[in-house]
Structures are given as C-alpha cells and as structure tokens.
JSON list of C-alpha atoms in Angstrom, two decimals:
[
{"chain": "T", "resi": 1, "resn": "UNK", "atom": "CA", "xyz": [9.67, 6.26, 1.82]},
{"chain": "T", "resi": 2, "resn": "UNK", "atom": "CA", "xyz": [11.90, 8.59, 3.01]},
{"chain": "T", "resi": 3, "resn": "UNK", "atom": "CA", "xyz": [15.05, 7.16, 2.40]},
{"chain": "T", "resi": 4, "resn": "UNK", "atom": "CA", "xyz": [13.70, 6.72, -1.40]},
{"chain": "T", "resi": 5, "resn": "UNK", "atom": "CA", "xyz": [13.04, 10.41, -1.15]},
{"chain": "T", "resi": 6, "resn": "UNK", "atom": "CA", "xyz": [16.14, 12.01, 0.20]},
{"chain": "T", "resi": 7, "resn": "UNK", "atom": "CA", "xyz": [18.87, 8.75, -1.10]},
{"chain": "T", "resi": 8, "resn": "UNK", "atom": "CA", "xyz": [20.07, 8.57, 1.85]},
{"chain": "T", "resi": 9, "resn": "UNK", "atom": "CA", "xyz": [19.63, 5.15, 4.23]},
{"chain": "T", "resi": 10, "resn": "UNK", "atom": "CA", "xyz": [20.22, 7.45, 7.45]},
{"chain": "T", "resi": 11, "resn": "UNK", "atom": "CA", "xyz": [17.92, 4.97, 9.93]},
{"chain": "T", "resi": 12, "resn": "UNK", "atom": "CA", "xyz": [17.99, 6.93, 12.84]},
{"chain": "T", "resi": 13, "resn": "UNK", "atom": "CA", "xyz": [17.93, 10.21, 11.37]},
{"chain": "T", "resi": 14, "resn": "UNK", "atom": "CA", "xyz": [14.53, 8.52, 8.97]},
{"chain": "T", "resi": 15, "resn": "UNK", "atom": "CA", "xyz": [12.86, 6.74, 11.96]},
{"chain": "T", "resi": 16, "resn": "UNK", "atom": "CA", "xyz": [13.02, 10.54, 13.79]},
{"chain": "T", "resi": 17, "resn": "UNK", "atom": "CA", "xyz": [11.53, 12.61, 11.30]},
{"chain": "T", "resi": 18, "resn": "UNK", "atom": "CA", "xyz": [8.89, 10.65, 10.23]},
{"chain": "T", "resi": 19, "resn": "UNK", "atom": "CA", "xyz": [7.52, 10.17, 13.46]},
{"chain": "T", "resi": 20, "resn": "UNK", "atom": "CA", "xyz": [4.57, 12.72, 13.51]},
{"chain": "T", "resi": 21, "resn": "UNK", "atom": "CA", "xyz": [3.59, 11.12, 9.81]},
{"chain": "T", "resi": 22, "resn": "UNK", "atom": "CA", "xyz": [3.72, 7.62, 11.82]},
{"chain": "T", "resi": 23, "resn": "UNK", "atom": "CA", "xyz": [1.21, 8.47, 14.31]},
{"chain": "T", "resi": 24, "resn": "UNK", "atom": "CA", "xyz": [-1.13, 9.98, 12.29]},
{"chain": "T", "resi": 25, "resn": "UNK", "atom": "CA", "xyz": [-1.01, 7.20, 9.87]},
{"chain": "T", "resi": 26, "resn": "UNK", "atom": "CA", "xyz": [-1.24, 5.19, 12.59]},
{"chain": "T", "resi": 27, "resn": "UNK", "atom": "CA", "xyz": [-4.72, 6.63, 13.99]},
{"chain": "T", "resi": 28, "resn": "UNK", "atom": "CA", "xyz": [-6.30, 6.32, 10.22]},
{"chain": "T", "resi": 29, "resn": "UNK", "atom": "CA", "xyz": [-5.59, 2.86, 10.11]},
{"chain": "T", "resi": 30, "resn": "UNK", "atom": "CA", "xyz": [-7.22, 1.95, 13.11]},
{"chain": "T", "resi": 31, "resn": "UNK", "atom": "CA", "xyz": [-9.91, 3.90, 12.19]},
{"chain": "T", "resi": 32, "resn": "UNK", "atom": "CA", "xyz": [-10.22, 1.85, 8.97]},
{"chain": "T", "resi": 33, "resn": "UNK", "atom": "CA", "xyz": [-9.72, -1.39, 10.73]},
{"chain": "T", "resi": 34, "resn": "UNK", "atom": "CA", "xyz": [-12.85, -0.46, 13.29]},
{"chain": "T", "resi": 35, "resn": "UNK", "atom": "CA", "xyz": [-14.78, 0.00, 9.98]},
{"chain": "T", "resi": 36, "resn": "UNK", "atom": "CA", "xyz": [-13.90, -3.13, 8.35]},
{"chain": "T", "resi": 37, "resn": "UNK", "atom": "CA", "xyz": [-15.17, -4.36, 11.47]},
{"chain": "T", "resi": 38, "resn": "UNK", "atom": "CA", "xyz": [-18.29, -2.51, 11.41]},
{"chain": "T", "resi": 39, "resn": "UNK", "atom": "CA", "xyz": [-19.03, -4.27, 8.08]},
{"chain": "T", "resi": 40, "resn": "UNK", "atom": "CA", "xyz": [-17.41, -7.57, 8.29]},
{"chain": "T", "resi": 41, "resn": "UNK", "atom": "CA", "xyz": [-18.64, -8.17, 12.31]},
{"chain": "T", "resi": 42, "resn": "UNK", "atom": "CA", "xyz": [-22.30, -8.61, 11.31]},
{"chain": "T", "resi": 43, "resn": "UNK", "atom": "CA", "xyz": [-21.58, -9.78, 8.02]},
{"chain": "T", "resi": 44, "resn": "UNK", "atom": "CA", "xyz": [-20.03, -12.81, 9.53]},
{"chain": "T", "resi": 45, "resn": "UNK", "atom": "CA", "xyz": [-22.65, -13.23, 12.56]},
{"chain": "T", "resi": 46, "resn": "UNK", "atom": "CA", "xyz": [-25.41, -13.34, 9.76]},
{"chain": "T", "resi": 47, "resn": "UNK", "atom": "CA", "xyz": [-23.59, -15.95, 7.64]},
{"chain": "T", "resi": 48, "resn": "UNK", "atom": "CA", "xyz": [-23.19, -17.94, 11.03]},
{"chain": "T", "resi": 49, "resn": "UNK", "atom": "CA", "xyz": [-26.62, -17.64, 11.64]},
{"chain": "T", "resi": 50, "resn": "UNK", "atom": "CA", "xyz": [-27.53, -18.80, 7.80]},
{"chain": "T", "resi": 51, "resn": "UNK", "atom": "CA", "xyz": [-25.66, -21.76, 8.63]},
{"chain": "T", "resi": 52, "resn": "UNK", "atom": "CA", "xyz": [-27.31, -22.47, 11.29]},
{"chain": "T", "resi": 53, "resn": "UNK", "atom": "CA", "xyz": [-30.29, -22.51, 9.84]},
{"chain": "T", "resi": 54, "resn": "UNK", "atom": "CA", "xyz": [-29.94, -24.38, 7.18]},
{"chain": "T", "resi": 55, "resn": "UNK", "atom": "CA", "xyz": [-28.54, -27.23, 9.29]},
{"chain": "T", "resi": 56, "resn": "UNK", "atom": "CA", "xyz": [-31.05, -27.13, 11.41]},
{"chain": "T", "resi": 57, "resn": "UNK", "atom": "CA", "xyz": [-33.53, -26.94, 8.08]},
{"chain": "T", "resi": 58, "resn": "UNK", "atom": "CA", "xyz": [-31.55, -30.59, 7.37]},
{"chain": "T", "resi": 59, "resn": "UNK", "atom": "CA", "xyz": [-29.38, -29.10, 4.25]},
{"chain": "T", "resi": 60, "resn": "UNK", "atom": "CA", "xyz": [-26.04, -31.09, 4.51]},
{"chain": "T", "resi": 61, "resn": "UNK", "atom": "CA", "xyz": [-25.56, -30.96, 0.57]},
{"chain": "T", "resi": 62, "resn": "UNK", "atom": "CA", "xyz": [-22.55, -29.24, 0.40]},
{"chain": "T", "resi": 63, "resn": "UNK", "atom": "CA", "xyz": [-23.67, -27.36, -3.27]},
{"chain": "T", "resi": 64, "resn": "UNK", "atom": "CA", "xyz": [-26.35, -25.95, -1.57]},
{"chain": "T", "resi": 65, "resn": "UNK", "atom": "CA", "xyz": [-24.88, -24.56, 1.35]},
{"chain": "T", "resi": 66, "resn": "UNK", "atom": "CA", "xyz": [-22.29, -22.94, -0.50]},
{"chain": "T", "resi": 67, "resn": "UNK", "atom": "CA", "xyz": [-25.10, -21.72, -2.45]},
{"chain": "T", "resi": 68, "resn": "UNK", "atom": "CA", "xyz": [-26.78, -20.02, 0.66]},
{"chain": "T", "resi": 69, "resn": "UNK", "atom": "CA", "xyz": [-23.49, -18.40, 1.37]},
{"chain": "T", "resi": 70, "resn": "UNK", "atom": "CA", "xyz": [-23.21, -16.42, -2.43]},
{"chain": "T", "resi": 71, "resn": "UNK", "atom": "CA", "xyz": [-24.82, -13.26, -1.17]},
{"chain": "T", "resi": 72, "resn": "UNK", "atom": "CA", "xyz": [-22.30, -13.26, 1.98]},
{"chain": "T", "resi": 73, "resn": "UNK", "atom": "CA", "xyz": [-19.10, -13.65, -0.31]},
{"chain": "T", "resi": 74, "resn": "UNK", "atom": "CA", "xyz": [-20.32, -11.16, -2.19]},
{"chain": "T", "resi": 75, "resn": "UNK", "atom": "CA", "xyz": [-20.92, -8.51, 0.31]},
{"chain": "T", "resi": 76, "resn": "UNK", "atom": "CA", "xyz": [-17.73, -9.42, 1.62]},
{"chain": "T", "resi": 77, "resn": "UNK", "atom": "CA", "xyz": [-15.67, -9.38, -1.06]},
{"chain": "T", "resi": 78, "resn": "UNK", "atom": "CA", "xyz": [-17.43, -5.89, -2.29]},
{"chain": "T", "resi": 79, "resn": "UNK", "atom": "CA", "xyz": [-16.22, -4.50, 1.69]},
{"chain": "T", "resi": 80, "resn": "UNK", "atom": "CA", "xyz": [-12.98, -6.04, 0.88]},
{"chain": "T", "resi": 81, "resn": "UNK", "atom": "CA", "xyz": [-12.09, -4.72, -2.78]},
{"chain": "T", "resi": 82, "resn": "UNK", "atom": "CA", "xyz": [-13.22, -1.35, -1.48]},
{"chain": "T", "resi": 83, "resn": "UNK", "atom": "CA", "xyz": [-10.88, -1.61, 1.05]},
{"chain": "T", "resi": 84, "resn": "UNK", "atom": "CA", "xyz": [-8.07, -2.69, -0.64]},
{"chain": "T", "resi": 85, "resn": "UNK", "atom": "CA", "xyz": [-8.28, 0.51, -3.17]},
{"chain": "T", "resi": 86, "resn": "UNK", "atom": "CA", "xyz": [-8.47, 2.53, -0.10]},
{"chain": "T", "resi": 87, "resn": "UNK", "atom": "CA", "xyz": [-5.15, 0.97, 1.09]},
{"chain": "T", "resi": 88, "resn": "UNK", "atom": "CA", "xyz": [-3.59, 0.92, -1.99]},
{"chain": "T", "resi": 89, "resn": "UNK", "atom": "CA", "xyz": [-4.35, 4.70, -2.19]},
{"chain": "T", "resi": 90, "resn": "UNK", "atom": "CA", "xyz": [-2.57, 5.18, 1.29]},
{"chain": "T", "resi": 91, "resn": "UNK", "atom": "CA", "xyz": [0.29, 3.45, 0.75]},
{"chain": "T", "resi": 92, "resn": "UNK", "atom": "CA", "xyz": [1.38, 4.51, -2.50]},
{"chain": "T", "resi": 93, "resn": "UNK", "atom": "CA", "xyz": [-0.11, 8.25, -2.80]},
{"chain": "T", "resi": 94, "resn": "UNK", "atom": "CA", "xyz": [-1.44, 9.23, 0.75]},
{"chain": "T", "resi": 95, "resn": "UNK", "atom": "CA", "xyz": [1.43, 8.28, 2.80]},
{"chain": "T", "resi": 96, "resn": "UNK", "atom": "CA", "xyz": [4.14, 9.59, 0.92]},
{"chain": "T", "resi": 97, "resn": "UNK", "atom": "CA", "xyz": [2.12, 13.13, 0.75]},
{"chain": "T", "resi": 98, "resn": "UNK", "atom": "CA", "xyz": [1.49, 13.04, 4.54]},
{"chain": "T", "resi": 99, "resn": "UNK", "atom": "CA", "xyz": [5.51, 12.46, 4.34]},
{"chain": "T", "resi": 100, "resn": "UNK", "atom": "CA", "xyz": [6.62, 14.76, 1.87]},
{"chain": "T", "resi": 101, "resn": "UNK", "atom": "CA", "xyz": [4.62, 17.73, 2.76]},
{"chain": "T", "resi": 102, "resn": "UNK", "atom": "CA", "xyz": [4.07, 17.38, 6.77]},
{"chain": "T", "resi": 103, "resn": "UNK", "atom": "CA", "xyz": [0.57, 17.47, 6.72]},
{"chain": "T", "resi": 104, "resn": "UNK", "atom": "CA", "xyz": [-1.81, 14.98, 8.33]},
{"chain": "T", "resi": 105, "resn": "UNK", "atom": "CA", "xyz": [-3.59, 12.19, 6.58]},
{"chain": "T", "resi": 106, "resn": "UNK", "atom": "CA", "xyz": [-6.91, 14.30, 5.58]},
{"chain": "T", "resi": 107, "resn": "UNK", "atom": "CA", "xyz": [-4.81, 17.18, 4.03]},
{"chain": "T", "resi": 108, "resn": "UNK", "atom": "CA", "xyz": [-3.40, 14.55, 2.48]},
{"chain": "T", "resi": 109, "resn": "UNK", "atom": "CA", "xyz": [-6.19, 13.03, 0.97]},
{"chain": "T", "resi": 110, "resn": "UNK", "atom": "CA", "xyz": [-7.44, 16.28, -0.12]},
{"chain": "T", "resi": 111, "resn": "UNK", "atom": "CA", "xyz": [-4.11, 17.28, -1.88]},
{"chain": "T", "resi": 112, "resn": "UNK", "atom": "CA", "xyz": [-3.85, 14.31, -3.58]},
{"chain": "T", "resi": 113, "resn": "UNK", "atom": "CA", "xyz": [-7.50, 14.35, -4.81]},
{"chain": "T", "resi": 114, "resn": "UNK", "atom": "CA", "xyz": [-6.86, 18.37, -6.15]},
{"chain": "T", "resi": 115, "resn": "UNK", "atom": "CA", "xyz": [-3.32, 16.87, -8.15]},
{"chain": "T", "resi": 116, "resn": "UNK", "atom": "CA", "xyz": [-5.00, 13.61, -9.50]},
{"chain": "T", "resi": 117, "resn": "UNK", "atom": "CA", "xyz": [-8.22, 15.54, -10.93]},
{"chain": "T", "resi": 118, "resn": "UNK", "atom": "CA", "xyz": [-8.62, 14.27, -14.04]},
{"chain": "T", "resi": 119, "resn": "UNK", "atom": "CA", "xyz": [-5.74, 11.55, -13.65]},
{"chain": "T", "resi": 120, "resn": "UNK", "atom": "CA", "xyz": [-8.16, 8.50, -12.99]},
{"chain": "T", "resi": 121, "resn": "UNK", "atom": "CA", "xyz": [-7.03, 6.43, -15.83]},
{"chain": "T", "resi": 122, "resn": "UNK", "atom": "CA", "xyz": [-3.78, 6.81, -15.38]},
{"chain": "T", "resi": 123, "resn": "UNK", "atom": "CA", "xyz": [-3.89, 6.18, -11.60]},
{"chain": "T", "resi": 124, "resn": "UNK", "atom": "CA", "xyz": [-5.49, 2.92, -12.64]},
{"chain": "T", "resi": 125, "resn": "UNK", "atom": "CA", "xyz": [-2.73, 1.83, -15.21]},
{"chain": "T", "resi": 126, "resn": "UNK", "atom": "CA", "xyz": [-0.40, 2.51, -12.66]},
{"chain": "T", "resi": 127, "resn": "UNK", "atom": "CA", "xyz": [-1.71, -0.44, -10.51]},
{"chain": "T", "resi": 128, "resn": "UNK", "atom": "CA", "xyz": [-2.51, -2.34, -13.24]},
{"chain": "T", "resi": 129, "resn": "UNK", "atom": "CA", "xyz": [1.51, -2.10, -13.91]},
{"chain": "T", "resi": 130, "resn": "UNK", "atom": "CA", "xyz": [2.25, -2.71, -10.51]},
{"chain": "T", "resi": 131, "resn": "UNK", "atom": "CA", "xyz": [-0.08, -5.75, -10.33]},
{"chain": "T", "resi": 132, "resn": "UNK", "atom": "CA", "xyz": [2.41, -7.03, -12.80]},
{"chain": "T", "resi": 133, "resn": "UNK", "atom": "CA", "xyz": [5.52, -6.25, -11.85]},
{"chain": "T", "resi": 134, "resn": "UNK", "atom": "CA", "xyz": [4.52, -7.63, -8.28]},
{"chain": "T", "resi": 135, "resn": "UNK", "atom": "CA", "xyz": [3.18, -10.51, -9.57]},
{"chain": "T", "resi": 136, "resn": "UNK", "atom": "CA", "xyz": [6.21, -11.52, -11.83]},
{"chain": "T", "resi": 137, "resn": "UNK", "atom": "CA", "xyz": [8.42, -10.99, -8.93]},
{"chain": "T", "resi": 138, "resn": "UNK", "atom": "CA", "xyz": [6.35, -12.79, -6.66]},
{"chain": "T", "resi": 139, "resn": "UNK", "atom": "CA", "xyz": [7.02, -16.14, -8.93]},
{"chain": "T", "resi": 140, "resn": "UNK", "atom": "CA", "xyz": [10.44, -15.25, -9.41]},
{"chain": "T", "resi": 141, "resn": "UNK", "atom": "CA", "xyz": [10.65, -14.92, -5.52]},
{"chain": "T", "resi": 142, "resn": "UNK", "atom": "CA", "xyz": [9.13, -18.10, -5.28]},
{"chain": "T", "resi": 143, "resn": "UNK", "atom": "CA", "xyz": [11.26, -20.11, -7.72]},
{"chain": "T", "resi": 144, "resn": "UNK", "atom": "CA", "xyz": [14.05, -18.50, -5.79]},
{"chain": "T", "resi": 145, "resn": "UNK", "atom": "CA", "xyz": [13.06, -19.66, -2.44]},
{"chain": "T", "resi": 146, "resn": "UNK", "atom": "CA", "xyz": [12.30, -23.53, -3.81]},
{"chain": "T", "resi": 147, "resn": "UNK", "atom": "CA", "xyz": [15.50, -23.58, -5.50]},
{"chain": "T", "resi": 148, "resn": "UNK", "atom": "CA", "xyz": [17.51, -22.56, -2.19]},
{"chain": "T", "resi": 149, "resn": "UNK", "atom": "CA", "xyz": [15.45, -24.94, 0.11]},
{"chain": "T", "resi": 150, "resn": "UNK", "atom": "CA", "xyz": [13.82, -22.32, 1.47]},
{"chain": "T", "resi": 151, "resn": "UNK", "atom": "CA", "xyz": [17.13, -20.46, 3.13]},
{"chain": "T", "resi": 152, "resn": "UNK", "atom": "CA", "xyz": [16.00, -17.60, 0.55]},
{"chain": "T", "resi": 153, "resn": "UNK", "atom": "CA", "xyz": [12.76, -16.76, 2.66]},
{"chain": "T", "resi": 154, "resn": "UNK", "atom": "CA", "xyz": [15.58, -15.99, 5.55]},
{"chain": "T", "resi": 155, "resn": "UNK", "atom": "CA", "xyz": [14.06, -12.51, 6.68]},
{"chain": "T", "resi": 156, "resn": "UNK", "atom": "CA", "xyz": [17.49, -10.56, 6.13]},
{"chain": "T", "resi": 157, "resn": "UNK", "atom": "CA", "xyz": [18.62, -12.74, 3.69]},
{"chain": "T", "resi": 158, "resn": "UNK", "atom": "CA", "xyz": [14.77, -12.05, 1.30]},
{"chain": "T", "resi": 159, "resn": "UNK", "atom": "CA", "xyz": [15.53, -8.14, 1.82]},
{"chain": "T", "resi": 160, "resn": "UNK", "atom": "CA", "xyz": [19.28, -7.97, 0.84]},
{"chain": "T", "resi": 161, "resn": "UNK", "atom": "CA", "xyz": [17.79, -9.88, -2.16]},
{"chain": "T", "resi": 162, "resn": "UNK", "atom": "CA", "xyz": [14.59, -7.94, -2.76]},
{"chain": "T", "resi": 163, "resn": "UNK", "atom": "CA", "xyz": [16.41, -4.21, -2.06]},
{"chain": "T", "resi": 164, "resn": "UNK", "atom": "CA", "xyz": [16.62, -3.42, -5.20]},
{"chain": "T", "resi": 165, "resn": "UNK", "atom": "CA", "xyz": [13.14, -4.19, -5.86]},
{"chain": "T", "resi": 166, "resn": "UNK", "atom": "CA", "xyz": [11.76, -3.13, -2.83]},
{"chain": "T", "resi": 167, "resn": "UNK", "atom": "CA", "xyz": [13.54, 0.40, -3.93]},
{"chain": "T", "resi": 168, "resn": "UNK", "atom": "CA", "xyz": [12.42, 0.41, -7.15]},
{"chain": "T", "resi": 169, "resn": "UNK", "atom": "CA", "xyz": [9.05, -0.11, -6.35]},
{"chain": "T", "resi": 170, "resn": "UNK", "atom": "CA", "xyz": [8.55, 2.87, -3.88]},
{"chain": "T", "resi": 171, "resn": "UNK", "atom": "CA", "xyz": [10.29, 4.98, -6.21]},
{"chain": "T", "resi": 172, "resn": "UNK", "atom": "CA", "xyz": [8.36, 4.13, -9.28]},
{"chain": "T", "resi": 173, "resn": "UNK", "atom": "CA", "xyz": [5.27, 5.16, -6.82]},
{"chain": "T", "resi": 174, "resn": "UNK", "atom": "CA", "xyz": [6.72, 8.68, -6.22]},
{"chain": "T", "resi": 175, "resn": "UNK", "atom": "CA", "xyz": [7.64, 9.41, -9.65]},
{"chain": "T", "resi": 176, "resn": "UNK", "atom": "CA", "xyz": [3.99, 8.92, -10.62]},
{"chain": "T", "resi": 177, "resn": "UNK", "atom": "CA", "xyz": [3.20, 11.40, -7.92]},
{"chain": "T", "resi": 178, "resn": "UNK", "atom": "CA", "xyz": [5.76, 13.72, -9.59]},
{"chain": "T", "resi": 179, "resn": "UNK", "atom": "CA", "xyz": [3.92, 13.07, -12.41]},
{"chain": "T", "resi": 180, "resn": "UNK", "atom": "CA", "xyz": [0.46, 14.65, -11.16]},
{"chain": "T", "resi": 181, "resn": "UNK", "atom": "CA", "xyz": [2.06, 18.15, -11.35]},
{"chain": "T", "resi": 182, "resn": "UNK", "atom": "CA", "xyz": [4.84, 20.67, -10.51]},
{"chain": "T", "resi": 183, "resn": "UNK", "atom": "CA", "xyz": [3.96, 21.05, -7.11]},
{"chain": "T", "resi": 184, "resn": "UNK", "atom": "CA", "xyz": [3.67, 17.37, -6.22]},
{"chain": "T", "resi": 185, "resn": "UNK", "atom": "CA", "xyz": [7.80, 17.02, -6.23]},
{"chain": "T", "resi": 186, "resn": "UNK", "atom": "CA", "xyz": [8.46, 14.25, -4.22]},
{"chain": "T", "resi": 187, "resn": "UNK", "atom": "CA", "xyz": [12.77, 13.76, -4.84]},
{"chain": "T", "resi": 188, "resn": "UNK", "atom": "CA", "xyz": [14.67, 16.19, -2.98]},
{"chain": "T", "resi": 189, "resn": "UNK", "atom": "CA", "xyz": [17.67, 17.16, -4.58]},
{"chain": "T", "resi": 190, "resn": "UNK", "atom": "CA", "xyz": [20.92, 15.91, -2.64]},
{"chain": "T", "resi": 191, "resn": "UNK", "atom": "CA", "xyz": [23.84, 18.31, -3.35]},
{"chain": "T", "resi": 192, "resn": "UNK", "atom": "CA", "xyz": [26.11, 16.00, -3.24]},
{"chain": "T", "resi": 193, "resn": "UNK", "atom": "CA", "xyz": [24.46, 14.09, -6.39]},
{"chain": "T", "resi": 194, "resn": "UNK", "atom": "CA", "xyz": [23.63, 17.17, -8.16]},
{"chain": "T", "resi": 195, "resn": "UNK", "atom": "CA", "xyz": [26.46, 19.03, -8.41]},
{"chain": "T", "resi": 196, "resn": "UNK", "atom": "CA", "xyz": [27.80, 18.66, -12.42]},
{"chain": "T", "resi": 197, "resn": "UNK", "atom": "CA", "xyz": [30.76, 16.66, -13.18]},
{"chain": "T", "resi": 198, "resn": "UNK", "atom": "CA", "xyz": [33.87, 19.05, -13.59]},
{"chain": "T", "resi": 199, "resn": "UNK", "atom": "CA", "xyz": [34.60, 19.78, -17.22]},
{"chain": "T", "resi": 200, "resn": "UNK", "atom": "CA", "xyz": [36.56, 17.55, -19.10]},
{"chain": "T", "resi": 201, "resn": "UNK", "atom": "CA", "xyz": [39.05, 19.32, -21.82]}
]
C-alpha cells in the first residue's frame, strides 16, 4: 500500500514504516479469526452431531442428509458473507487509513465510517467493479498458466506478470478513498514527479 502511495518501491524503507500499522492490523485479525471461531466452532460440532443422528436414526439417503444439513450451510454461509464484507472493508478502506493517517485500526474504522456517510452505493459499485475486474483477470491468469504448462504460476514469475495489475488494483482502491472527500488524500505528492516540465519556446 505504501509503495502505491508514495511511488516509490523503497522495500526496506516500506517494511520500516509500516510496522506499527502491521501490528495493529495484526491484533484485529486475530481478533476476527477467534470470532469466526466463536461462530463456526459450534456451528460445526452441531452439524456433526446432526449427522450423527441421523445415521444412527438409519438415514443413508444421501438427498436427505444433505437436506438436514440446509439450516447449517446457511448459518454458515450468513457468518461467512458477513465476514468477507468485513475483510473486504479492511483491506481496501481500513488498512490503507490505519496506513495513511497513523492511527490504529478503530480510529480507522471510525474515520472511514464519518468520510463514507452517505457513500453506501457507491462503496458497493466499487466491489461490484472489482468483482469484475478480478474475475476477468482471474481467467485470463488461468488461460495464461495452461498455456505455459503451468511455469506461469512460478511465484516470481506470476508477480512480474501480475505487477501491473496487482498495482493497479491497490491504486484504484485509494483513489476511491480520495474520492470520499478532501481530507481522505491518500497520494502523496513526490517532488520529483510534480515538478512542471520546463517551458518549451
């Protein structure tokens, strides 16, 4: 994020600064992940036990024990979708704030909540959009990799590929961050860039 944000691919000098950010990012996602498990820990013991039972009750059709197991998916995959917007709010809005701005994760949150007031749909279109784009260059990454024998899923070799992409897609994030108001600048301005070209006669 922050070598979107300054333009400059300074690893050291990134991995240093963003250290504090790190940790405290760190400590909210292990408190989300203790929550999932909250949820998801019983959720599974009960389906376990619903399978039991219904072996025991001599139900071997497999219809009807998928059947028994509808109210368990659907809990589950309620937890999950929640989850996943709460992640997908982290990574592309939280994170970057908590970055930008030095401020832990729940002045984050509540900064971000005060800009997007009133931004809702527009939040939404923007992952509908990115849905998309990810999903077209998922198959495109795909086709790639099939047509290469697989030597284009190479680790270094994918992200020398995928850089631009992988820039363009945190970038298109903080622009729409930008977007939320005048005080929600995310781009620092790099001298060097933004000086004007000398004049031409």
């Amino acid at each position: 994020i922050r070598s979107v944000m300054t333009g400059r691919a300074a690893i050291g000098e990134h991995w240093r600064e963003t250290r504090v950010a790190a940790w405290s990012l760190f400590k909210v996602q292990v408190v989300i992940s203790l929550i999932a498990f909250a949820f998801w820990g019983p959720l599974l013991g009960f389906a376990v036990r619903r399978f039991v039972d219904l072996v025991d009750a001599g139900v071997t059709d497999l219809g009807s024990l998928a059947r028994g197991f509808i109210p368990f998916a659907v809990v589950g995959g309620a937890i999950g979708f929640v989850l996943l917007v709460v992640q997908a709010l982290i990574r592309n809005f939280v994170a970057p704030i908590m970055l930008r701005f030095g401020c832990p994760a729940r002045a984050a949150w509540t900064r971000f909540r005060i800009a997007a007031n009133g931004s809702t749909g527009s939040i939404m279109l923007f992952f509908v959009i990115r849905a998309a784009l990810a999903l077209g260059v998922g198959v495109a990454a795909g086709i790639f990799m099939i047509c290469t024998c697989c030597i284009g899923a190479l680790p270094v070799l994918q992200q020398t590929i995928m850089a631009p992409w992988l820039f363009f897609e945190r970038a298109y994030g903080l622009y729409v961050i930008e977007s939320l108001g005048p005080e929600m600048t995310m781009l620092e301005v790099i001298p060097d860039y933004a000086a004007p070209l000398p004049h031409q006669p």
